[in-house]
Tab-separated table of C-alpha atoms in Angstrom:
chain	number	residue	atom	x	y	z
A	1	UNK	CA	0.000	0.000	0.000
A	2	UNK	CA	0.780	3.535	-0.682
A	3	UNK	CA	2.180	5.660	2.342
A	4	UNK	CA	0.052	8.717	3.369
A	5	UNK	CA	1.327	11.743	5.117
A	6	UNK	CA	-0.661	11.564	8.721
A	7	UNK	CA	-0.877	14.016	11.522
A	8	UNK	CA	-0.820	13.226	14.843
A	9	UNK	CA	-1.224	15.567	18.317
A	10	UNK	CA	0.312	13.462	21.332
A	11	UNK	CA	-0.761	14.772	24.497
A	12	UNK	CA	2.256	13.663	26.714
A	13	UNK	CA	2.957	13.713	30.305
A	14	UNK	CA	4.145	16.970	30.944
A	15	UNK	CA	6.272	16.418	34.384
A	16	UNK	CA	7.833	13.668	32.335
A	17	UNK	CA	8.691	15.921	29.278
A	18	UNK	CA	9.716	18.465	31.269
A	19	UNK	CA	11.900	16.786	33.462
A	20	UNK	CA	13.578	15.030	29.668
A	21	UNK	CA	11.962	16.914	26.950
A	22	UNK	CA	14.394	15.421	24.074
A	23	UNK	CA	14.279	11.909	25.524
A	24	UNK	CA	10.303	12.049	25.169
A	25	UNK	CA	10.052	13.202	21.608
A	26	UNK	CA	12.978	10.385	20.624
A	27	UNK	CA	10.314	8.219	22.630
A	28	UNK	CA	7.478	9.104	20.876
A	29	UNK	CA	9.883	8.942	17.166
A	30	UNK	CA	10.872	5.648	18.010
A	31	UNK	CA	7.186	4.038	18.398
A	32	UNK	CA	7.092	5.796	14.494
A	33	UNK	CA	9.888	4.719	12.704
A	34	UNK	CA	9.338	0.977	14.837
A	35	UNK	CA	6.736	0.226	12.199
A	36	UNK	CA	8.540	1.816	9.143
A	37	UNK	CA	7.053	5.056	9.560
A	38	UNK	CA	9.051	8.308	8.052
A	39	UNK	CA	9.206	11.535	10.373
A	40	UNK	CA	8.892	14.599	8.045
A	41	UNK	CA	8.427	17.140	11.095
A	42	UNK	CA	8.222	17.507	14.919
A	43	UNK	CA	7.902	20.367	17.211
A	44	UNK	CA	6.320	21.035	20.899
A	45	UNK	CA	2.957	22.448	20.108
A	46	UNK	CA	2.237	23.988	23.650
A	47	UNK	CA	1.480	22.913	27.471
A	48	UNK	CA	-1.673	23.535	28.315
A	49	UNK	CA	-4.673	22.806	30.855
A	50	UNK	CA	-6.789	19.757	30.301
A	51	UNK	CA	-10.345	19.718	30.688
A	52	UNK	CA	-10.426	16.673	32.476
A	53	UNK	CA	-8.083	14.937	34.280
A	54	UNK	CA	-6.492	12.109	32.081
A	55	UNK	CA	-4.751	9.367	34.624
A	56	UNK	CA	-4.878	11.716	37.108
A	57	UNK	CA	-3.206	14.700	34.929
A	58	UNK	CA	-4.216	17.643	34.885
A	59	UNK	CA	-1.626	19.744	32.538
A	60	UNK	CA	-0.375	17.671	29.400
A	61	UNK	CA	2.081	18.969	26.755
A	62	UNK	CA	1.504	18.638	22.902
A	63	UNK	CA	3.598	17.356	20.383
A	64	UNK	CA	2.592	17.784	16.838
A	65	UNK	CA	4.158	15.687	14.453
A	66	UNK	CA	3.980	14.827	10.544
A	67	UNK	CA	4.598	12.154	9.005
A	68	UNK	CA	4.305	8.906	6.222
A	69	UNK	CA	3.914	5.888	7.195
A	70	UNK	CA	1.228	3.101	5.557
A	71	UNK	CA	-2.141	3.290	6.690
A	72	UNK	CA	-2.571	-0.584	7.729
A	73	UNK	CA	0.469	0.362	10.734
A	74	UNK	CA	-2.000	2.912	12.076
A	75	UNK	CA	-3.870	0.553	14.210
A	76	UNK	CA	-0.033	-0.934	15.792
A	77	UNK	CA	1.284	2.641	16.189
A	78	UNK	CA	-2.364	3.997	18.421
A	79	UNK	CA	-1.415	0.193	20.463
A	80	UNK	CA	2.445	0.904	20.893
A	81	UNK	CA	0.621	4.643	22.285
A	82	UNK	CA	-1.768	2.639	24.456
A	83	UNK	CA	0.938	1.034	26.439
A	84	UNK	CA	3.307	3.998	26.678
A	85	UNK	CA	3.898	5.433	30.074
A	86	UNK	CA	4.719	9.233	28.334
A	87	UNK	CA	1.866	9.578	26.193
A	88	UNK	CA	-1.393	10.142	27.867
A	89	UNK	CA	-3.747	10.388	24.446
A	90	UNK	CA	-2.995	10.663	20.948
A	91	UNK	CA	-4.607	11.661	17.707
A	92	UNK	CA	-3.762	10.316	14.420
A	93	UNK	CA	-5.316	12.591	11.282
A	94	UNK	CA	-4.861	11.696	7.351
A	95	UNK	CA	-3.203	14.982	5.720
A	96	UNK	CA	-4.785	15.732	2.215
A	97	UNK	CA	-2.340	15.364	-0.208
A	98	UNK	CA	-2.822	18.775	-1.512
A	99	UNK	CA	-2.898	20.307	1.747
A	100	UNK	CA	0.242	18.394	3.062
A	101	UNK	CA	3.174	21.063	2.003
A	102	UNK	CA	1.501	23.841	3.695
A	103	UNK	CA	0.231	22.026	6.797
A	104	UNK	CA	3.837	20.744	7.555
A	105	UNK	CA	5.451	24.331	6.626
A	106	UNK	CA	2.505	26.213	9.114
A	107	UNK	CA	3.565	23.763	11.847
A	108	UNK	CA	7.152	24.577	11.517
A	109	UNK	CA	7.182	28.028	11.174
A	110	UNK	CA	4.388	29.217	13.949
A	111	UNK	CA	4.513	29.609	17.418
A	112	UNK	CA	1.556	28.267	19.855
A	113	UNK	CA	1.768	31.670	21.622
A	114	UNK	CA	1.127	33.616	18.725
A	115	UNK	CA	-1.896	31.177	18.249
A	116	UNK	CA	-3.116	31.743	21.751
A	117	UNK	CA	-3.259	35.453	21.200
A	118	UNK	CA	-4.491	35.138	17.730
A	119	UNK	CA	-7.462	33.069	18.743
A	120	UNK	CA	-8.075	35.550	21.704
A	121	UNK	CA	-7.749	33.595	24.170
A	122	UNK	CA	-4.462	32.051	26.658
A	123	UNK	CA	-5.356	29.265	29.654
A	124	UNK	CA	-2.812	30.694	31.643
A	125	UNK	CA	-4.714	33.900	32.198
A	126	UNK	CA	-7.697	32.315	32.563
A	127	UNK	CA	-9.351	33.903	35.458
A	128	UNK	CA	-13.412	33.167	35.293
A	129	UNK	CA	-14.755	31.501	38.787
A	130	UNK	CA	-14.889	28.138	38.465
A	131	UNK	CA	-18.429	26.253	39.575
A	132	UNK	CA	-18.452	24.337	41.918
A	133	UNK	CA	-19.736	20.392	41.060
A	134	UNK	CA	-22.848	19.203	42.614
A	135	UNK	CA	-20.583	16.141	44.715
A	136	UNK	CA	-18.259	18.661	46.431
């Protein structure tokens, strides 16, 4: 089969990546090219807030990467994911082929600051009052 260019956001451990930021990204690069896959580009996306707590984190930092790989090695990568201690969630997109140049080029040349700012909005600064739930 044909590789495809894939997205994929990996919500990782953010204590963890902090703590070893380069050792997590080889991490995450090595559960990629372990089933053939080809890393065309990788950067921190941002730490931010979850919604929810995920395994009992609450903060989680993003790692956006692109890359090729054949679409039946999907379903081994999201497993080799599953049973990683760093990653806490991930999610794998297809890339349209036309689209594929720029998406990879916008990843690498923006900041998620600038994005923040852009959209209006920054977690961080966040400073609403928070409901209380119903249980507490």
């Amino acid at each position: 089969m044909p590789a495809h260019t894939y997205e994929g956001m990996f919500l990782l451990d953010s204590t963890k990546a902090a703590a070893a930021w380069d050792d997590t990204v080889k991490h995450v690069h090595d559960i990629l090219t372990k089933h053939n896959s080809e890393i065309v580009a990788s950067r921190q996306w941002d730490e931010r807030r979850l919604a929810y707590p995920i395994s009992g984190h609450k903060k989680a930092t993003y790692l956006l990467t692109y890359f090729k790989t054949d679409g039946t090695k999907l379903k081994d990568i999201v497993a080799d994911c599953h049973l990683s201690d760093l990653i806490l969630r991930e999610l794998i997109l297809k890339v349209h082929p036309k689209l594929e140049v720029q998406l990879v080029n916008q990843a690498m040349t923006s900041t998620p600051n600038a994005e923040a700012e852009e959209a209006g909005h920054d977690d961080e600064m966040d400073e609403r009052p928070r409901r209380r739930r119903r249980d507490e």
